[in-house]
Amino acid sequence: VESAWTIWKLSSTLSWLRTFSSIRATLVACFRRSLCYALFRNFQLSLKVLNDTCGVFASGKTLILKCLLHIHQLFSHSDLHHIHNDLYMKDYCVWVQTVSSKKISKVSKQLSGCCFESEEMGLELTELEIAALITLEEEKRGEEIISISVKSCEKLIQTDSESDEELIEENTNSILPTTLQ
């Protein structure tokens, strides 16, 4: 179950009143938004959501209508997003009931036929993944260096305290007259 904010933010049409001329353009915009705004920004998760969407469309008009009505309900309980019901959701709910099953099947096939690579998103995802892995490695090495440094400092402190005791003893011996020693 998603929040009204998440649905609104991931949809270019709902958030910016943007229209698209193809299913592919719509999906690319949705993928990009899911990789920029969602709590979990993961390309593989976006692919799974597309797969779920294909399943909803393959199931037919009834399940699509249930999903739209659920979104309508979420928007109606939101102070900020209730206007989207008047702008879009009511019309979508009416449309899905009147559209032919052949049209839904055609959209389902088009959705299923869409394949995406992360490079197509125009977000330099591959470069960002490499940079993240490098950063993780550096942090790991940094933690190892810090661990080694702490151990070295502990040894140095232990050695210094032993040396200090020896120095104090030597200085005490050289300062005190031999009769007091």
Tab-separated table of C-alpha atoms in Angstrom:
chain	number	residue	atom	x	y	z
A	1	VAL	CA	0.000	0.000	0.000
A	2	GLU	CA	1.458	3.323	-1.081
A	3	SER	CA	0.765	6.754	0.303
A	4	ALA	CA	-1.042	9.442	-1.662
A	5	TRP	CA	2.190	11.442	-1.706
A	6	THR	CA	4.193	8.576	-3.231
A	7	ILE	CA	1.636	7.916	-5.959
A	8	TRP	CA	1.418	11.616	-6.743
A	9	LYS	CA	5.193	12.111	-6.770
A	10	LEU	CA	6.008	9.088	-8.942
A	11	SER	CA	3.475	10.084	-11.593
A	12	SER	CA	4.537	12.928	-13.870
A	13	THR	CA	0.935	13.321	-14.968
A	14	LEU	CA	-0.400	13.701	-11.432
A	15	SER	CA	2.413	15.872	-10.118
A	16	TRP	CA	3.070	18.094	-13.163
A	17	LEU	CA	0.031	17.489	-15.389
A	18	ARG	CA	2.404	16.098	-17.981
A	19	THR	CA	1.130	14.028	-20.876
A	20	PHE	CA	3.037	11.459	-22.927
A	21	SER	CA	2.732	10.207	-26.469
A	22	SER	CA	3.893	6.641	-25.821
A	23	ILE	CA	3.874	3.984	-23.115
A	24	ARG	CA	7.670	3.793	-23.235
A	25	ALA	CA	8.048	7.547	-22.562
A	26	THR	CA	5.587	7.243	-19.687
A	27	LEU	CA	7.519	4.340	-18.180
A	28	VAL	CA	10.904	6.061	-18.541
A	29	ALA	CA	9.530	9.113	-16.718
A	30	CYS	CA	8.088	6.883	-14.001
A	31	PHE	CA	11.359	4.941	-13.649
A	32	ARG	CA	13.350	8.176	-13.415
A	33	ARG	CA	11.026	9.558	-10.770
A	34	SER	CA	11.195	6.290	-8.789
A	35	LEU	CA	14.988	6.546	-8.854
A	36	CYS	CA	14.945	10.165	-7.687
A	37	TYR	CA	12.043	10.542	-5.244
A	38	ALA	CA	11.164	7.160	-3.749
A	39	LEU	CA	12.360	6.031	-0.345
A	40	PHE	CA	13.993	2.946	-1.891
A	41	ARG	CA	15.779	4.058	-5.055
A	42	ASN	CA	16.678	0.866	-6.827
A	43	PHE	CA	16.533	0.041	-10.521
A	44	GLN	CA	15.752	-3.637	-9.890
A	45	LEU	CA	12.834	-2.628	-7.657
A	46	SER	CA	11.515	-0.396	-10.445
A	47	LEU	CA	11.675	-3.370	-12.811
A	48	LYS	CA	9.687	-5.467	-10.323
A	49	VAL	CA	7.049	-2.727	-10.076
A	50	LEU	CA	6.805	-2.746	-13.887
A	51	ASN	CA	6.355	-6.520	-13.755
A	52	ASP	CA	3.562	-6.104	-11.175
A	53	THR	CA	1.936	-3.453	-13.365
A	54	CYS	CA	2.042	-5.862	-16.306
A	55	GLY	CA	0.314	-8.431	-14.091
A	56	VAL	CA	-2.423	-5.969	-13.131
A	57	PHE	CA	-3.114	-5.121	-16.783
A	58	ALA	CA	-2.987	-8.795	-17.770
A	59	SER	CA	-5.642	-9.510	-15.132
A	60	GLY	CA	-8.077	-7.176	-16.847
A	61	LYS	CA	-10.358	-4.247	-16.237
A	62	THR	CA	-11.692	-5.343	-12.859
A	63	LEU	CA	-8.312	-5.351	-11.128
A	64	ILE	CA	-7.305	-2.083	-12.822
A	65	LEU	CA	-10.538	-0.500	-11.553
A	66	LYS	CA	-9.877	-1.798	-8.022
A	67	CYS	CA	-6.401	-0.205	-8.097
A	68	LEU	CA	-7.794	3.088	-9.397
A	69	LEU	CA	-10.521	3.116	-6.744
A	70	HIS	CA	-7.922	2.456	-4.056
A	71	ILE	CA	-5.887	5.437	-5.303
A	72	HIS	CA	-9.097	7.504	-5.376
A	73	GLN	CA	-9.720	6.604	-1.742
A	74	LEU	CA	-6.150	7.518	-0.746
A	75	PHE	CA	-6.428	10.865	-2.506
A	76	SER	CA	-9.826	11.612	-0.961
A	77	HIS	CA	-8.307	11.291	2.537
A	78	SER	CA	-5.382	13.562	1.699
A	79	ASP	CA	-5.626	17.300	2.238
A	80	LEU	CA	-3.145	17.995	-0.545
A	81	HIS	CA	-4.103	15.432	-3.166
A	82	HIS	CA	-7.906	15.273	-3.151
A	83	ILE	CA	-7.995	17.614	-6.169
A	84	HIS	CA	-6.427	14.841	-8.276
A	85	ASN	CA	-9.624	12.860	-7.915
A	86	ASP	CA	-11.501	15.616	-9.748
A	87	LEU	CA	-8.720	16.175	-12.296
A	88	TYR	CA	-7.907	12.552	-13.152
A	89	MET	CA	-9.023	9.662	-11.003
A	90	LYS	CA	-12.801	9.886	-11.591
A	91	ASP	CA	-12.217	10.046	-15.353
A	92	TYR	CA	-9.787	7.119	-15.220
A	93	CYS	CA	-12.323	5.050	-13.251
A	94	VAL	CA	-15.051	5.784	-15.793
A	95	TRP	CA	-12.715	5.213	-18.748
A	96	VAL	CA	-11.491	1.810	-17.566
A	97	GLN	CA	-15.099	0.611	-17.298
A	98	THR	CA	-15.932	1.684	-20.838
A	99	VAL	CA	-12.749	0.719	-22.676
A	100	SER	CA	-12.713	-2.561	-24.557
A	101	SER	CA	-10.905	-5.602	-23.181
A	102	LYS	CA	-8.955	-5.729	-26.454
A	103	LYS	CA	-7.511	-2.274	-25.729
A	104	ILE	CA	-6.500	-3.340	-22.209
A	105	SER	CA	-4.928	-6.488	-23.644
A	106	LYS	CA	-3.016	-4.392	-26.188
A	107	VAL	CA	-1.692	-2.095	-23.447
A	108	SER	CA	-0.760	-5.157	-21.394
A	109	LYS	CA	1.262	-6.562	-24.305
A	110	GLN	CA	2.984	-3.213	-24.849
A	111	LEU	CA	3.885	-3.031	-21.161
A	112	SER	CA	5.214	-6.590	-21.202
A	113	GLY	CA	7.283	-5.829	-24.288
A	114	CYS	CA	9.142	-2.947	-22.641
A	115	CYS	CA	12.673	-3.780	-21.569
A	116	PHE	CA	14.911	-1.248	-19.881
A	117	GLU	CA	18.568	-0.909	-19.016
A	118	SER	CA	19.766	1.433	-16.302
A	119	GLU	CA	21.776	3.419	-18.870
A	120	GLU	CA	18.522	4.413	-20.633
A	121	MET	CA	17.407	6.451	-17.633
A	122	GLY	CA	19.975	9.175	-18.274
A	123	LEU	CA	20.917	9.284	-14.595
A	124	GLU	CA	24.461	7.830	-14.824
A	125	LEU	CA	23.380	4.942	-12.597
A	126	THR	CA	26.322	2.726	-13.544
A	127	GLU	CA	28.804	5.464	-12.630
A	128	LEU	CA	26.965	6.129	-9.370
A	129	GLU	CA	27.032	2.425	-8.481
A	130	ILE	CA	30.771	2.258	-9.144
A	131	ALA	CA	31.345	5.392	-7.055
A	132	ALA	CA	29.266	3.908	-4.228
A	133	LEU	CA	31.272	0.665	-4.310
A	134	ILE	CA	34.547	2.604	-4.267
A	135	THR	CA	33.311	4.659	-1.316
A	136	LEU	CA	32.304	1.504	0.563
A	137	GLU	CA	35.752	0.012	-0.085
A	138	GLU	CA	37.458	3.197	1.103
A	139	GLU	CA	35.318	3.253	4.227
A	140	LYS	CA	36.155	-0.388	4.863
A	141	ARG	CA	39.868	0.298	4.401
A	142	GLY	CA	39.524	3.425	6.541
A	143	GLU	CA	37.986	1.387	9.339
A	144	GLU	CA	40.831	-1.118	9.048
A	145	ILE	CA	43.382	1.722	9.156
A	146	ILE	CA	41.642	3.255	12.163
A	147	SER	CA	41.647	-0.140	13.868
A	148	ILE	CA	45.367	-0.559	13.133
A	149	SER	CA	46.027	3.024	14.278
A	150	VAL	CA	44.180	2.488	17.544
A	151	LYS	CA	46.150	-0.678	18.209
A	152	SER	CA	49.398	1.129	17.358
A	153	CYS	CA	48.494	4.000	19.672
A	154	GLU	CA	47.676	1.573	22.450
A	155	LYS	CA	51.056	-0.121	22.000
A	156	LEU	CA	52.791	3.252	21.827
A	157	ILE	CA	51.085	4.417	25.006
A	158	GLN	CA	51.995	1.165	26.725
A	159	THR	CA	55.605	1.472	25.511
A	160	ASP	CA	55.730	5.149	26.508
A	161	SER	CA	54.482	4.424	30.005
A	162	GLU	CA	57.172	1.711	30.412
A	163	SER	CA	59.815	4.108	29.031
A	164	ASP	CA	58.593	6.866	31.349
A	165	GLU	CA	59.030	4.574	34.344
A	166	GLU	CA	62.568	3.725	33.191
A	167	LEU	CA	63.351	7.429	32.638
A	168	ILE	CA	62.050	8.370	36.058
A	169	GLU	CA	64.137	5.647	37.655
A	170	GLU	CA	67.280	6.728	35.757
A	171	ASN	CA	66.764	10.397	36.618
A	172	THR	CA	66.051	9.581	40.230
A	173	ASN	CA	69.270	7.557	40.416
A	174	SER	CA	71.366	10.335	38.909
A	175	ILE	CA	69.883	13.108	41.070
A	176	LEU	CA	69.802	11.439	44.464
A	177	PRO	CA	73.043	10.973	46.336
A	178	THR	CA	74.227	7.419	46.430
A	179	THR	CA	73.724	7.203	50.160
A	180	LEU	CA	69.957	7.811	49.818
A	181	GLN	CA	69.577	5.276	47.072
